Coordinates of C-alpha atoms and ligand atoms in Angstrom, one line a residue:
X1 CA 0.0 0.3 0.1
X2 CA 1.5 3.2 -1.0
X3 CA 2.0 5.9 1.7
X4 CA -0.9 8.2 2.4
X5 CA -0.2 11.9 2.8
X6 CA -2.2 14.1 5.2
X7 CA -2.3 16.7 7.8
X8 CA -2.0 15.9 11.5
X9 CA -1.9 17.4 14.9
X10 CA 0.8 16.1 17.1
X11 CA -0.6 17.3 20.2
X12 CA -3.4 19.5 21.6
X13 CA -1.7 23.0 21.3
X14 CA 0.4 22.0 17.9
X15 CA -0.7 23.4 14.6
X16 CA -1.6 20.9 12.0
X17 CA 1.3 19.8 9.7
X18 CA 2.1 17.5 6.9
X19 CA 2.1 13.8 8.0
X20 CA 2.6 10.5 6.1
X21 CA 1.2 7.3 7.2
X22 CA 0.0 3.8 5.9
X23 CA -3.6 2.8 5.2
X24 CA -4.3 -0.9 5.2
X25 CA -4.2 -2.9 2.0
X26 CA -8.0 -2.9 0.8
X27 CA -9.5 -6.2 1.7
X28 CA -12.2 -8.1 -0.1
X29 CA -15.0 -5.9 1.2
X30 CA -13.1 -2.5 1.1
X31 CA -13.3 0.5 -1.1
X32 CA -10.3 2.5 -1.8
X33 CA -11.2 6.2 -2.2
X34 CA -9.1 9.2 -3.4
X35 CA -10.4 12.1 -1.3
X36 CA -11.6 15.2 -3.1
X37 CA -13.1 17.3 -0.3
X38 CA -13.2 17.1 3.4
X39 CA -15.4 19.4 5.6
X40 CA -14.2 21.0 9.0
X41 CA -16.7 20.3 11.7
X42 CA -16.3 21.9 15.1
X43 CA -15.9 18.5 16.4
X44 CA -12.5 18.2 14.8
X45 CA -11.3 21.2 16.6
X46 CA -12.8 20.0 20.0
X47 CA -10.9 16.7 19.4
X48 CA -7.5 18.3 18.0
X49 CA -7.3 20.7 21.0
X50 CA -8.4 17.8 23.3
X51 CA -11.3 19.6 24.8
X52 CA -13.4 16.3 25.1
X53 CA -10.5 14.5 26.8
X54 CA -9.1 11.2 25.5
X55 CA -7.3 12.6 22.3
X56 CA -4.9 10.2 20.5
X57 CA -2.0 11.8 18.8
X58 CA -0.9 12.3 16.1
X59 CA -4.5 13.0 14.9
X60 CA -5.5 13.4 11.2
X61 CA -8.9 14.7 11.6
X62 CA -11.8 15.0 9.0
X63 CA -15.0 13.1 8.9
X64 CA -17.0 14.9 6.2
X65 CA -15.4 13.1 3.2
X66 CA -16.2 13.0 -0.4
X67 CA -14.1 11.2 -3.1
X68 CA -13.7 9.0 -6.0
X69 CA -13.4 5.2 -5.9
X70 CA -10.2 4.0 -7.3
X71 CA -10.2 0.5 -6.1
X72 CA -12.6 -2.1 -5.0
X73 CA -12.1 -5.5 -3.1
X74 CA -13.1 -8.7 -4.7
X75 CA -16.5 -9.1 -2.8
X76 CA -17.5 -5.4 -3.2
X77 CA -21.0 -5.2 -4.8
X78 CA -22.2 -1.7 -4.2
X79 CA -19.2 0.3 -5.8
X80 CA -17.3 0.6 -8.9
X81 CA -14.0 2.1 -9.7
X82 CA -14.8 5.7 -10.9
X83 CA -17.9 6.1 -8.8
X84 CA -18.3 8.9 -6.0
X85 CA -18.3 7.8 -2.5
X86 CA -18.7 9.5 0.9
X87 CA -17.5 8.6 4.4
X88 CA -19.0 10.1 7.6
X89 CA -18.0 10.0 11.1
X90 CA -17.4 6.2 11.6
X91 CA -16.1 3.7 9.3
X92 CA -17.0 0.4 11.1
X93 CA -18.8 -1.1 14.3
X94 CA -19.4 -4.2 16.2
X95 CA -22.2 -5.3 13.7
X96 CA -23.9 -7.8 16.2
X97 CA -25.4 -5.3 19.0
X98 CA -29.0 -4.3 19.1
X99 CA -28.3 -0.8 17.8
X100 CA -26.1 -2.0 14.8
X101 CA -28.7 -4.5 13.8
X102 CA -31.4 -1.8 13.8
X103 CA -29.2 0.4 11.5
X104 CA -28.3 2.7 14.6
X105 CA -24.5 2.0 14.4
X106 CA -23.7 5.3 15.9
X107 CA -25.0 4.0 19.1
X108 CA -23.2 0.8 18.9
X109 CA -22.9 -1.0 22.2
X110 CA -19.7 -2.7 21.4
X111 CA -16.5 -1.0 19.7
X112 CA -17.4 1.6 17.1
X113 CA -14.6 2.5 14.8
X114 CA -14.6 6.4 14.5
X115 CA -13.2 7.7 11.4
X116 CA -10.4 9.3 13.3
X117 CA -9.2 9.6 16.9
X118 CA -10.3 6.0 17.4
X119 CA -9.2 2.5 16.8
X120 CA -9.9 -0.2 14.3
X121 CA -11.7 -3.2 15.3
X122 CA -8.7 -4.7 16.8
X123 CA -9.1 -1.8 19.4
X124 CA -5.4 -1.0 18.9
X125 CA -4.5 0.4 15.4
X126 CA -5.3 4.2 15.4
X127 CA -7.8 5.4 12.6
X128 CA -6.9 8.5 10.6
X129 CA -9.3 10.8 9.1
X130 CA -10.2 12.9 5.9
X131 CA -7.5 15.3 5.9
X132 CA -5.6 13.1 3.7
X133 CA -5.1 11.9 0.2
X134 CA -7.1 8.6 0.3
X135 CA -9.0 6.4 2.7
X136 CA -9.9 2.6 2.8
X137 CA -13.4 1.9 4.2
X138 CA -15.7 -1.2 4.2
X139 CA -18.3 -0.9 1.5
X140 CA -21.1 -1.2 4.2
X141 CA -19.9 2.0 6.0
X142 CA -19.4 4.0 2.7
X143 CA -22.2 6.2 1.3
X144 CA -23.3 6.6 -2.3
X145 CA -22.9 10.0 -3.7
X146 CA -24.9 11.6 -6.6
X147 CA -22.9 13.2 -9.3
X148 CA -25.8 15.9 -9.7
X149 CA -24.8 18.3 -6.5
X150 CA -21.5 20.3 -6.4
X151 CA -19.2 17.9 -4.4
X152 CA -17.6 20.5 -2.2
X153 CA -21.1 21.5 -1.0
X154 CA -22.1 17.9 -0.3
X155 CA -19.1 16.8 2.0
X156 CA -20.6 18.8 5.0
X157 CA -23.7 16.6 4.7
X158 CA -21.7 13.6 5.9
X159 CA -21.8 15.1 9.4
X160 CA -23.6 18.6 9.7
X161 CA -26.4 17.1 7.4
X162 CA -27.0 13.9 9.0
X163 CA -26.6 15.1 12.7
X164 CA -29.4 17.7 12.1
X165 CA -31.5 15.6 9.7
X166 CA -31.6 12.7 12.2
X167 CA -33.4 14.2 15.3
X168 CA -35.6 16.3 13.0
X169 CA -37.0 13.0 11.7
X170 CA -37.0 11.2 14.9
X171 CA -39.1 14.1 16.4
X172 CA -41.3 14.1 13.2
X173 CA -40.8 17.6 12.3
X174 CA -43.1 18.9 9.6
X175 CA -45.7 21.1 8.6
X176 CA -47.4 23.6 11.0
X177 CA -44.6 23.0 13.5
X178 CA -42.7 25.8 15.2
X179 CA -39.0 24.9 15.3
X180 CA -36.0 26.7 16.8
X181 CA -32.6 26.4 15.6
X182 CA -29.9 27.6 18.2
X183 CA -26.6 28.8 16.9
X184 CA -26.0 29.5 13.2
X185 CA -22.9 27.7 12.2
X186 CA -22.2 24.4 10.2
X187 CA -24.8 22.4 11.9
X188 CA -27.2 25.4 12.5
X189 CA -27.4 26.4 8.9
X190 CA -28.2 22.7 7.8
X191 CA -30.8 22.5 10.5
X192 CA -32.4 25.5 9.0
X193 CA -32.5 24.2 5.4
X194 CA -33.8 20.9 6.5
X195 CA -36.4 21.9 8.9
X196 CA -37.7 24.4 6.2
X197 CA -37.7 21.8 3.6
X198 CA -39.7 19.5 6.0
X199 CA -42.4 22.3 6.1
X200 CA -41.6 23.7 9.7
X201 CA -41.6 27.3 10.5
X202 CA -38.2 28.1 11.7
X203 CA -36.9 30.6 14.3
X204 CA -33.0 31.1 14.5
X205 CA -31.5 32.0 17.7
X206 CA -28.1 33.5 17.2
X207 CA -25.5 35.6 19.2
X208 CA -24.5 37.3 15.8
X209 CA -26.9 39.9 14.7
X210 CA -24.9 40.0 11.3
X211 CA -26.3 36.6 10.4
X212 CA -30.0 37.7 10.1
X213 CA -30.1 38.1 6.5
X214 CA -28.3 34.8 5.8
X215 CA -30.8 33.0 8.3
X216 CA -33.8 34.2 6.2
X217 CA -31.9 33.3 2.9
X218 CA -31.4 29.8 4.3
X219 CA -35.1 29.4 5.0
X220 CA -35.8 30.8 8.5
X221 CA -39.0 32.8 9.2
X222 CA -37.7 34.6 12.2
X223 CA -34.5 35.6 13.6
X224 CA -33.7 36.4 17.3
X225 CA -30.6 37.9 18.6
X226 CA -30.1 35.8 21.7
X227 CA -27.2 37.5 23.4
X228 CA -29.2 37.8 26.6
X229 CA -31.3 34.9 27.4
X230 CA -33.6 37.2 29.5
X231 CA -34.8 38.7 26.3
X232 CA -36.3 35.5 25.1
X233 CA -39.1 35.2 27.7
X234 CA -41.7 36.8 25.4
X235 CA -41.4 33.5 23.3
X236 CA -41.9 31.2 26.2
X237 CA -44.3 28.1 25.3
X238 CA -44.2 28.6 21.7
X239 CA -42.0 25.9 20.2
X240 CA -42.8 22.1 19.4
X241 CA -39.2 21.4 18.9
X242 CA -35.7 23.2 19.3
X243 CA -32.4 21.9 17.9
X244 CA -29.6 23.3 19.8
X245 CA -26.2 23.3 17.9
X246 CA -24.1 25.6 20.3
X247 CA -20.5 24.5 20.5
X248 CA -19.9 26.0 23.9
X249 CA -21.4 26.5 27.3
X250 CA -24.7 28.4 27.3
X251 CA -28.0 28.9 29.1
X252 CA -30.1 25.7 28.2
X253 CA -32.9 26.8 30.5
X254 CA -33.5 29.9 28.5
X255 CA -34.3 27.8 25.5
X256 CA -36.2 24.9 27.4
X257 CA -38.6 27.5 28.6
X258 CA -39.5 28.4 25.1
X259 CA -40.9 24.8 24.4
X260 CA -44.8 24.2 24.7
X261 CA -46.2 21.5 26.6
X262 CA -44.5 18.2 25.7
X263 CA -42.2 19.8 23.4
X264 CA -38.5 18.6 23.0
X265 CA -35.1 20.2 22.8
X266 CA -32.5 18.0 21.0
X267 CA -29.0 18.8 22.0
X268 CA -26.5 18.2 19.3
X269 CA -23.9 20.9 20.0
X270 CA -21.2 19.1 22.2
X271 CA -20.1 21.8 24.9
X272 CA -16.9 20.5 26.5
X273 CA -18.3 22.2 29.8
X274 CA -21.3 20.9 31.7
X275 CA -24.6 22.6 31.1
X276 CA -26.9 23.3 34.0
X277 CA -30.6 22.2 33.8
X278 CA -33.3 23.8 36.2
X279 CA -35.7 21.1 37.4
X280 CA -38.7 23.4 36.7
X281 CA -37.5 24.0 33.0
X282 CA -38.6 20.5 32.4
X283 CA -41.2 19.5 35.2
X284 CA -43.7 22.4 34.5
X285 CA -44.5 21.6 31.0
X286 CA -43.5 17.9 30.9
X287 CA -40.8 19.0 28.4
X288 CA -38.0 16.6 26.9
X289 CA -34.4 17.3 27.0
X290 CA -32.5 14.7 24.7
X291 CA -29.2 14.3 23.0
X292 CA -28.8 13.0 19.4
X293 CA -25.6 11.7 17.9
X294 CA -25.0 11.8 14.0
X295 CA -27.1 9.1 12.3
X296 CA -26.7 5.5 11.2
X297 CA -25.6 4.5 7.7
X298 CA -29.2 3.8 6.4
X299 CA -30.4 7.2 7.6
X300 CA -27.3 8.9 6.2
X301 CA -28.1 7.4 2.8
X302 CA -31.7 8.5 3.2
X303 CA -30.5 12.1 4.0
X304 CA -28.1 12.3 0.9
X305 CA -31.0 11.1 -1.3
X306 CA -33.3 13.6 0.4
X307 CA -30.9 16.4 -0.2
X308 CA -30.6 15.4 -3.9
X309 CA -34.4 15.5 -4.4
X310 CA -34.9 18.9 -2.6
X311 CA -31.6 20.4 -4.0
X312 CA -30.1 21.0 -0.6
X313 CA -26.4 21.3 0.1
X314 CA -24.2 23.2 2.6
X315 CA -22.9 26.8 1.9
X316 CA -19.2 26.3 2.0
X317 CA -16.0 28.3 1.8
X318 CA -13.4 26.1 0.0
X319 CA -9.9 26.4 1.3
X320 CA -6.4 25.0 0.5
X321 CA -5.0 22.5 3.1
X322 CA -2.4 24.9 4.3
X323 CA -5.2 27.4 5.7
X324 CA -6.6 24.9 8.1
X325 CA -5.2 26.3 11.4
X326 CA -6.6 29.8 10.2
X327 CA -10.0 28.3 9.5
X328 CA -10.1 26.6 12.9
X329 CA -9.6 29.9 14.6
X330 CA -12.3 31.5 12.4
X331 CA -14.8 28.8 13.2
X332 CA -14.2 29.2 16.9
X333 CA -14.9 33.0 16.4
X334 CA -18.1 32.1 14.6
X335 CA -16.6 33.5 11.4
X336 CA -17.5 31.0 9.1
X337 CA -20.4 31.1 6.4
X338 CA -21.1 28.4 7.0
X339 CA -18.7 25.6 6.6
X340 CA -15.0 25.4 5.5
X341 CA -14.3 22.7 3.2
X342 CA -10.8 21.5 2.3
X343 CA -9.8 21.1 -1.5
X344 CA -7.8 18.0 -1.2
X345 CA -6.0 18.5 -4.5
X346 CA -4.1 21.3 -2.5
X347 CA -2.5 18.7 -0.1
Ligands
NAP401 P1 -20.0 25.9 14.5 O1 -19.9 25.9 12.9 O2 -18.7 26.5 15.1 O3 -21.2 26.6 14.9 C1 -21.4 26.7 16.3 C2 -22.4 27.9 16.6 O4 -22.6 28.1 18.0 C3 -21.7 29.3 16.2 O5 -21.7 29.5 14.9 C4 -22.4 30.2 17.0 O6 -23.6 30.7 16.4 C5 -22.9 29.4 18.3 N1 -22.1 29.6 19.5 C6 -20.7 29.3 19.5 N2 -20.1 29.7 20.8 C7 -21.2 30.0 21.4 C8 -21.3 30.6 22.9 N3 -20.4 30.7 23.6 N4 -22.8 31.0 23.2 C9 -23.8 30.8 22.4 N5 -23.6 30.6 21.0 C10 -22.3 30.2 20.6 O7 -19.9 24.4 15.0 P2 -20.7 23.2 14.3 O8 -19.5 22.5 13.3 O9 -21.8 23.5 13.7 O10 -20.7 22.3 15.4 C11 -21.6 22.6 16.7 C12 -21.5 21.8 17.8 O11 -22.0 20.5 17.5 C13 -20.0 21.4 18.3 O12 -19.9 21.3 19.6 C14 -19.7 20.0 17.8 O13 -18.7 19.3 18.3 C15 -21.3 19.4 17.7 N6 -21.3 18.3 17.1 C16 -22.2 17.2 17.4 C17 -22.7 16.3 16.6 C18 -23.6 15.2 17.1 O14 -23.7 14.1 16.6 N7 -24.3 15.5 18.1 C19 -22.2 16.2 15.2 C20 -21.4 17.3 14.8 C21 -21.0 18.3 15.6 P3 -24.1 32.2 16.4 O15 -23.1 32.8 15.9 O16 -25.3 32.0 15.5 O17 -24.5 32.5 17.7
ZN402 ZN1 -18.8 16.4 12.6
ZN403 ZN1 -22.6 -2.5 17.5

């Protein structure tokens, strides 16, 4: 197997730098993919900076991968050389637990193989992600990508798209529903597009007044500058469902109180700092606070097909590999409209 080139962080305070490593020889069920684009998710930043704990270095981040198949194993049935392929946040799982059997591999009760910052099924060999020239993935964990949408804009669907689609579907968001999206970044902008496409009336809560026009262009019906949670009280008991994508500590109670009776707030933002919940924010109106993690392979394919049907992609800023550190800083500062995507030909 030829050496793979990529970019890696050597430690939580180091910049990303060129790194070469070996991928496994493709096995009978594997697809070899030349990576064309890889999105930058805020989870890449949390992990590179070891904000969640347990980071493994050197780390090659990247789990919003689209590319072209350049090799297939002898048993591969779903992919041919020359076709497009996508890879998301995980590349394998135990395959035998109840969650895997239900197609909810992201909740695998055994060992899930994260695309990076994880280990292969042997639980020893480190995995390396999409900031790299190519990747080898079992075909069952590889997604079909339509050639009809612009590829750079499709890459973020592999994480930001499915992470917002899955809870919207799980909570049956649709027509005549009031939906709130908190935080207008990579996930938030996909949440607006998808919830609006499903027929909901969407209100965006953002700390950035400057994003109002964009929010409306993306499909929001209303925009609330949410710098001071006290200013939200006039909207109490209004929302059926709120999707919270905020990447840092914030006041959850302010948003829980906006839910009507039996409404649900799905937390997808993964703040490294704990969030406080007031008992009465939930008790008074029998509200639900729930978390949600990406989506399974079947649902990810469903989301990709839905996006083709509805002509939905991500708004992206394409950058060369060498600008990744600056892109991280800009993302943390909320200065991204609305996803950075690395053009892997610049590697
Ligand atoms: P992002 O592009 O940086 O967007 C996050 C947005 O949150 C920002 O644009 C900002 O929006 C808002 N925000 C940031 N800091 C804030 C603060 N201190 N107080 C209030 N609002 C703040 O990040 P992303 O890629 O969308 O990811 C968002 C979060 O989801 C991250 O924590 C990431 O790790 C997590 N994530 C979870 C899953 C999952 O499966 N659950 C999957 C992917 C990502 P405004 O400027 O509009 O206020
Ligand atoms: Zn992600
Ligand atoms: Zn499993």
